[in-house]
Tab-separated table of C-alpha atoms in Angstrom:
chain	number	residue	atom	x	y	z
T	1	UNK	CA	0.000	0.000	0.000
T	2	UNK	CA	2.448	2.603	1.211
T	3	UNK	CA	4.132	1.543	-2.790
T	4	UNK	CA	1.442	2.364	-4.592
T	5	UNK	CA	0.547	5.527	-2.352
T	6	UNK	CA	4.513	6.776	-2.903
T	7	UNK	CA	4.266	6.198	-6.460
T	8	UNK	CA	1.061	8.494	-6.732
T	9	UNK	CA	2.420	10.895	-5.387
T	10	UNK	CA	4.635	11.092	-8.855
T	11	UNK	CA	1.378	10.978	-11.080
T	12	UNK	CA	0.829	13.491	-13.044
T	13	UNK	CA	-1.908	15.308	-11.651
T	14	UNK	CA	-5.178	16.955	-12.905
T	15	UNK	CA	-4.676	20.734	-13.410
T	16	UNK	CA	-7.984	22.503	-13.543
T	17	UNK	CA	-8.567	24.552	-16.514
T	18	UNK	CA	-9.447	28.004	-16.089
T	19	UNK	CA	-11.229	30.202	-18.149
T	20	UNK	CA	-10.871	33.971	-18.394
T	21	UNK	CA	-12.383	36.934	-19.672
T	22	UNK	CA	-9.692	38.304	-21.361
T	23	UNK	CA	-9.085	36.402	-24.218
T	24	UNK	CA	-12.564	38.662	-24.986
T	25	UNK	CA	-10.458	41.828	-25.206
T	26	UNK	CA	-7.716	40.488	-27.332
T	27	UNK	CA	-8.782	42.241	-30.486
T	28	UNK	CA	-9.065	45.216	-28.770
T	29	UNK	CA	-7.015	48.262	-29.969
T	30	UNK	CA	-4.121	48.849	-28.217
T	31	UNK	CA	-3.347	44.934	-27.270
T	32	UNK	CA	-0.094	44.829	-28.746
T	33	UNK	CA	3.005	42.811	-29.406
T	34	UNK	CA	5.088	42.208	-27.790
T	35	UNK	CA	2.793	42.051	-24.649
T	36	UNK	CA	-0.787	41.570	-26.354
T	37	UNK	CA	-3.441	42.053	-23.343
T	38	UNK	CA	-1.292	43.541	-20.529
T	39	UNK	CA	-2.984	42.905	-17.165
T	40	UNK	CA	-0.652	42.408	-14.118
T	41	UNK	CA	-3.173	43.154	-11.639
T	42	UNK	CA	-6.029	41.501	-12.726
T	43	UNK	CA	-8.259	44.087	-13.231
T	44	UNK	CA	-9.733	42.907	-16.021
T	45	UNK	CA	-10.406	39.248	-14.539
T	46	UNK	CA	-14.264	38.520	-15.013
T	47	UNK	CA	-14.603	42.043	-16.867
T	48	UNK	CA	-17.262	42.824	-19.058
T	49	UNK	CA	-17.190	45.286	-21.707
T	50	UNK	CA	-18.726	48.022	-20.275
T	51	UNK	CA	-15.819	47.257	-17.287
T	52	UNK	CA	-13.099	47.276	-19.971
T	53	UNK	CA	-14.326	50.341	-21.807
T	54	UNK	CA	-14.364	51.972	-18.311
T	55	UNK	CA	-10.930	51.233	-17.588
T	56	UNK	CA	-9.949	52.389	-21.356
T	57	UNK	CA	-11.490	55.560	-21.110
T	58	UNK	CA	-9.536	56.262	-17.782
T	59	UNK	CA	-6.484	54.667	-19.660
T	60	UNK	CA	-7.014	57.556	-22.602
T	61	UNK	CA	-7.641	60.092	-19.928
T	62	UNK	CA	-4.682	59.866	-18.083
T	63	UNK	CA	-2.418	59.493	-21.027
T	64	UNK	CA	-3.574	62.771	-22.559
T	65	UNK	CA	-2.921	64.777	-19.193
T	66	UNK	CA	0.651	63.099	-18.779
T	67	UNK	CA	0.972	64.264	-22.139
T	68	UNK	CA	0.318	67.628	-21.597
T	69	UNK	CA	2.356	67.348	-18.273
T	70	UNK	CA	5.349	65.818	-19.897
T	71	UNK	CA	5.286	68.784	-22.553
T	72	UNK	CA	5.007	71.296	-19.460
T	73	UNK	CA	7.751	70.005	-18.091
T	74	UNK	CA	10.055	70.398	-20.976
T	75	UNK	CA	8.748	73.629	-21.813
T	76	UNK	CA	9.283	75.459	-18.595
T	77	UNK	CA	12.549	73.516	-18.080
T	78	UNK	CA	13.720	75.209	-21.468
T	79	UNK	CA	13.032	78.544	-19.763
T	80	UNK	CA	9.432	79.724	-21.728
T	81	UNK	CA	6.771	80.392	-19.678
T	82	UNK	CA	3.674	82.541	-19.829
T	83	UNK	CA	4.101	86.715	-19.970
T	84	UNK	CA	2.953	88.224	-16.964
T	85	UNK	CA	2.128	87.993	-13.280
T	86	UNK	CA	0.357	84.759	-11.887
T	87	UNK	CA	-1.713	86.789	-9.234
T	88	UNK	CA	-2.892	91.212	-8.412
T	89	UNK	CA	0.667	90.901	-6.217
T	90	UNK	CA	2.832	91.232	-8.836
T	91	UNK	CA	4.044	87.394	-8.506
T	92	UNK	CA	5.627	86.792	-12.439
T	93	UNK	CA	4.948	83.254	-14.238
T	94	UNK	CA	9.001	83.923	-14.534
T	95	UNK	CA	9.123	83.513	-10.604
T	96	UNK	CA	7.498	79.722	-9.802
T	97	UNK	CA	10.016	77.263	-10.354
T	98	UNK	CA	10.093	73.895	-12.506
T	99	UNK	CA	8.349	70.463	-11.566
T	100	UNK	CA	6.841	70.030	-7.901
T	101	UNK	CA	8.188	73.087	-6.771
T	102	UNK	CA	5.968	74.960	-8.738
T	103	UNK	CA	3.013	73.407	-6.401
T	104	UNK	CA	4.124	75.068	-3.304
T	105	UNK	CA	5.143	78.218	-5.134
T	106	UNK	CA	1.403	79.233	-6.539
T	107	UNK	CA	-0.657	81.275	-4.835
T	108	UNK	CA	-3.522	79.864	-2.984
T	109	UNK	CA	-5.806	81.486	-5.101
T	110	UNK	CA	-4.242	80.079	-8.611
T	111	UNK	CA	-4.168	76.685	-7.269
T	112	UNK	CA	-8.014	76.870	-6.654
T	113	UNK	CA	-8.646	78.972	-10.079
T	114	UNK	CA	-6.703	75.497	-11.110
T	115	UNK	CA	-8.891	72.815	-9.142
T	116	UNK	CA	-12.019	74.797	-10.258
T	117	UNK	CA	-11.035	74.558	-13.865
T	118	UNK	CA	-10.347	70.936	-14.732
T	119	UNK	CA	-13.414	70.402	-12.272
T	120	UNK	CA	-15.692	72.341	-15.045
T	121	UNK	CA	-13.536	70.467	-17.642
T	122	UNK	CA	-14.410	67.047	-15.884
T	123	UNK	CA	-18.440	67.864	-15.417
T	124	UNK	CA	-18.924	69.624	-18.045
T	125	UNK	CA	-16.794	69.449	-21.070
T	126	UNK	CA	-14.677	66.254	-21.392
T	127	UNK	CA	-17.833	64.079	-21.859
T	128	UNK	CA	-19.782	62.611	-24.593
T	129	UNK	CA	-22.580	64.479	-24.105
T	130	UNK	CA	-24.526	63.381	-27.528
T	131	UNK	CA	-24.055	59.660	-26.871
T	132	UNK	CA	-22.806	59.262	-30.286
T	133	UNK	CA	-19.214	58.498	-28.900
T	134	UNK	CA	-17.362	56.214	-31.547
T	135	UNK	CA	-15.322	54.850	-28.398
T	136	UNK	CA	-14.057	55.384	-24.989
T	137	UNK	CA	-12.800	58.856	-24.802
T	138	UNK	CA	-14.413	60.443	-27.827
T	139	UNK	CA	-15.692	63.847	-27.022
T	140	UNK	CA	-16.584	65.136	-30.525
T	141	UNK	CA	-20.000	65.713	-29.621
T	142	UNK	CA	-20.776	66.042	-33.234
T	143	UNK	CA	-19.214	69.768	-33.613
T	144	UNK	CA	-15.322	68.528	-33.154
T	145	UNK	CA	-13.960	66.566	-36.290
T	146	UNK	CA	-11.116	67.699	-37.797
T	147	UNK	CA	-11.413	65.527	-40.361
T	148	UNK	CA	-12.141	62.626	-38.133
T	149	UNK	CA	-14.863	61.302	-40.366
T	150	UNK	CA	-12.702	61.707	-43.564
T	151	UNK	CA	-10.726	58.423	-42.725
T	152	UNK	CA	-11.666	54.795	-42.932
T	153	UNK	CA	-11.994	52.229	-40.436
T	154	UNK	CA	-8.387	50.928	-40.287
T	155	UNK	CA	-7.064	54.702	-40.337
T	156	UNK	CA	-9.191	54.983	-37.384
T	157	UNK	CA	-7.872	52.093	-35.746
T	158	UNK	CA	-4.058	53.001	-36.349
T	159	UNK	CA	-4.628	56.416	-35.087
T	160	UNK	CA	-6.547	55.040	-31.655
T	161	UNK	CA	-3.782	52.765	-31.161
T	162	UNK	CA	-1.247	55.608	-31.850
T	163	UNK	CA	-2.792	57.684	-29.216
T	164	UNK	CA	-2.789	55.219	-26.963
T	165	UNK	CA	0.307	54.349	-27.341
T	166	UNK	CA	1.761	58.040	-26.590
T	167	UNK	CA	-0.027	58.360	-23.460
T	168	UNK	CA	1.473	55.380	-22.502
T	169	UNK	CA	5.134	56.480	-23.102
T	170	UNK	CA	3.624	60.222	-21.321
T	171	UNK	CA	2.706	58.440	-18.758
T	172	UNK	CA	6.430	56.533	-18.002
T	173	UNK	CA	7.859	59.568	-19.281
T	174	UNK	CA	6.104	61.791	-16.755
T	175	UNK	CA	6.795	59.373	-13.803
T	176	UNK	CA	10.686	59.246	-14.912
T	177	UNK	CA	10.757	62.926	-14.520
T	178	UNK	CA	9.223	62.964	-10.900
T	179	UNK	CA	11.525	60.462	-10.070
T	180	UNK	CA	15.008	62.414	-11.488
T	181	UNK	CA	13.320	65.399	-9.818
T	182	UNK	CA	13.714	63.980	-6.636
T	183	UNK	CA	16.983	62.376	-7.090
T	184	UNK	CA	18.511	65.477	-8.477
T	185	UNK	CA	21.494	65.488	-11.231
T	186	UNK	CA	21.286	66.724	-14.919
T	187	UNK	CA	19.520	65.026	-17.297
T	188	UNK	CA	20.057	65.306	-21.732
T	189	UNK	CA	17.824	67.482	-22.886
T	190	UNK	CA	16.286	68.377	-19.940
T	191	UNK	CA	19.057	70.019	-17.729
T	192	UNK	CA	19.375	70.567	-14.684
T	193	UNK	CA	16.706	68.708	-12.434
């Protein structure tokens, strides 16, 4: 008995097969080589669509604001910034410094003018408000094309994946820059951190 019981313990056993949601998002623009579907955490486990078009739309979100941040960066870095004073004191765009500084260096009243302002972007503006959305993160609202409608449906899809693609990279890009703030040093390009 105690033969037959060590040799089963060498068996091959049965591995249960599980299924998953996300081969359902595989054809999904932006799912990639060399990574295809990239979902270390999971979040995606059990999704449905209106779940993964959710977490696309936040996806597209983000990446166009780490765009713009990433291009902020560099700009001010290279020394342009907006003419004039910041605030009624006098306080010159010239006069808040570069990266997280800057946060601690605007005046109360321009960080709330700030908060206020991409709150009336977020309930307001950066919405489909039509419901004729092509996809997550499409705020034409009918009256926004520029040329939009001009291309065809693999145009389209190149494009999407494009855009996706460079908020990704803003996103990194972004982060790497917080990071080398903090560390300090000089960095091509960018100078002096």
């Amino acid at each position: 008995a105690t033969l037959a019981a060590s040799a089963a313990a060498f068996a091959p056993s049965q591995v249960a097969q599980t299924s998953t949601s996300l081969a359902a998002f595989e054809g999904e623009v932006g799912v990639q080589a060399p990574l295809g579907l990239f979902d270390p955490l999971g979040l995606l486990d059990d999704a449905d669509q209106e779940r993964f078009d959710r977490l696309r739309y936040v996806e597209v979100k983000h990446g166009r604001i780490a765009q713009l941040a990433f291009l902020g960066n560099i700009i001010t870095r290279a020394g342009i910034h907006l003419p004039g004073n910041i605030d009624s004191a006098g306080t010159s765009f010239d006069s808040i410094p570069d990266g997280w500084a800057a946060v601690g260096a605007i005046p109360q009243g321009g960080l709330l003018q700030i908060v206020a302002f991409v709150g009336c972007l977020e309930l307001f503006v950066m919405k489909d408000v039509t419901g004729t959305a092509e996809f997550p993160g499409d705020f034409r609202n009918e009256s926004l094309d520029y040329g939009w409608d001009t291309f065809d449906e693999e145009t389209k899809l190149v494009k999407r994946g494009v855009e996706l693609n460079n908020g990704r990279a803003a996103m990194l890009g972004i982060l790497g820059l917080m990071v080398h703030e903090q560390l300090g040093g000089e960095l091509p390009i960018v100078g002096q951190m």
